[in-house]
Structures are given as C-alpha cells and as structure tokens.
C-alpha cells in the first residue's frame, strides 16, 4: 500500500476504515474501504438504551 493511500485514511469520517489483511480477505496488499456502524451505538441499540 502506498504512503499516499495510507495518508488518505487521516481524512476518513468516523466509521470509515481501510481493511488490509491477507488473512481476512485472501487478497495480498489490496486495501478495501469499508464503512461500519459505531460498535458502541450498536450495543446500546441492542440493550435498548437511548443512543442520542
């Protein structure tokens, strides 16, 4: 992964990630941008707690 690509991650919003894992994806050195919900908010929803 290039240094330029890595530096772009500093501009990501919360919940945006760059997944780089040969073991997890089976792809060697191929970054995959992903977006996930905040884990704390998911847990609060599951427990029925107000997330605001």
PDB file of C-alpha atoms in Angstrom:
ATOM      1  CA  UNK A   1       0.000   0.000   0.000  1.00  0.00           C
ATOM      2  CA  UNK A   2       1.360   3.380  -0.911  1.00  0.00           C
ATOM      3  CA  UNK A   3       2.156   6.085   1.589  1.00  0.00           C
ATOM      4  CA  UNK A   4      -0.314   8.372  -0.204  1.00  0.00           C
ATOM      5  CA  UNK A   5      -3.143   5.872   0.236  1.00  0.00           C
ATOM      6  CA  UNK A   6      -2.358   5.480   3.908  1.00  0.00           C
ATOM      7  CA  UNK A   7      -2.300   9.255   4.427  1.00  0.00           C
ATOM      8  CA  UNK A   8      -5.852   9.474   2.991  1.00  0.00           C
ATOM      9  CA  UNK A   9      -7.126   7.496   5.982  1.00  0.00           C
ATOM     10  CA  UNK A  10      -6.475  10.509   8.216  1.00  0.00           C
ATOM     11  CA  UNK A  11      -9.299  12.261   6.366  1.00  0.00           C
ATOM     12  CA  UNK A  12     -11.817   9.436   6.924  1.00  0.00           C
ATOM     13  CA  UNK A  13     -15.027  10.136   8.823  1.00  0.00           C
ATOM     14  CA  UNK A  14     -15.940   8.046  11.846  1.00  0.00           C
ATOM     15  CA  UNK A  15     -16.933   4.551  10.824  1.00  0.00           C
ATOM     16  CA  UNK A  16     -14.817   4.520   7.659  1.00  0.00           C
ATOM     17  CA  UNK A  17     -11.948   2.063   7.631  1.00  0.00           C
ATOM     18  CA  UNK A  18      -9.384   0.722   5.215  1.00  0.00           C
ATOM     19  CA  UNK A  19      -9.196  -3.052   5.569  1.00  0.00           C
ATOM     20  CA  UNK A  20      -5.822  -4.506   4.620  1.00  0.00           C
ATOM     21  CA  UNK A  21      -5.484  -8.146   5.623  1.00  0.00           C
ATOM     22  CA  UNK A  22      -4.390 -11.077   3.510  1.00  0.00           C
ATOM     23  CA  UNK A  23      -5.708 -13.496   6.148  1.00  0.00           C
ATOM     24  CA  UNK A  24      -9.150 -11.870   6.342  1.00  0.00           C
ATOM     25  CA  UNK A  25      -9.667 -11.200   2.636  1.00  0.00           C
ATOM     26  CA  UNK A  26      -7.394 -13.632   0.828  1.00  0.00           C
ATOM     27  CA  UNK A  27      -6.122 -10.673  -1.188  1.00  0.00           C
ATOM     28  CA  UNK A  28      -2.463  -9.738  -0.939  1.00  0.00           C
ATOM     29  CA  UNK A  29      -1.842  -5.991  -0.478  1.00  0.00           C
ATOM     30  CA  UNK A  30      -5.314  -4.956  -1.698  1.00  0.00           C
ATOM     31  CA  UNK A  31      -6.869  -2.337   0.577  1.00  0.00           C
ATOM     32  CA  UNK A  32     -10.659  -2.449   0.803  1.00  0.00           C
ATOM     33  CA  UNK A  33     -12.547   0.630   2.043  1.00  0.00           C
ATOM     34  CA  UNK A  34     -15.384  -0.296   4.388  1.00  0.00           C
ATOM     35  CA  UNK A  35     -17.942   1.605   6.489  1.00  0.00           C
ATOM     36  CA  UNK A  36     -19.248   0.273   9.778  1.00  0.00           C
ATOM     37  CA  UNK A  37     -21.738   1.473  12.335  1.00  0.00           C
ATOM     38  CA  UNK A  38     -20.298   2.602  15.657  1.00  0.00           C
ATOM     39  CA  UNK A  39     -19.992  -0.522  17.817  1.00  0.00           C
ATOM     40  CA  UNK A  40     -20.997   1.371  20.960  1.00  0.00           C
ATOM     41  CA  UNK A  41     -24.207   2.589  19.268  1.00  0.00           C
ATOM     42  CA  UNK A  42     -24.987  -0.960  18.074  1.00  0.00           C
ATOM     43  CA  UNK A  43     -24.567  -2.262  21.610  1.00  0.00           C
ATOM     44  CA  UNK A  44     -26.785   0.480  23.044  1.00  0.00           C
ATOM     45  CA  UNK A  45     -29.497  -0.321  20.468  1.00  0.00           C
ATOM     46  CA  UNK A  46     -29.275  -3.999  21.341  1.00  0.00           C
ATOM     47  CA  UNK A  47     -29.632  -3.198  25.046  1.00  0.00           C
ATOM     48  CA  UNK A  48     -32.475  -0.775  24.384  1.00  0.00           C
ATOM     49  CA  UNK A  49     -30.548   2.272  25.625  1.00  0.00           C
ATOM     50  CA  UNK A  50     -31.102   5.701  24.025  1.00  0.00           C
ATOM     51  CA  UNK A  51     -28.191   6.334  21.620  1.00  0.00           C
ATOM     52  CA  UNK A  52     -28.623  10.123  21.420  1.00  0.00           C
TER      53      UNK A  52
END
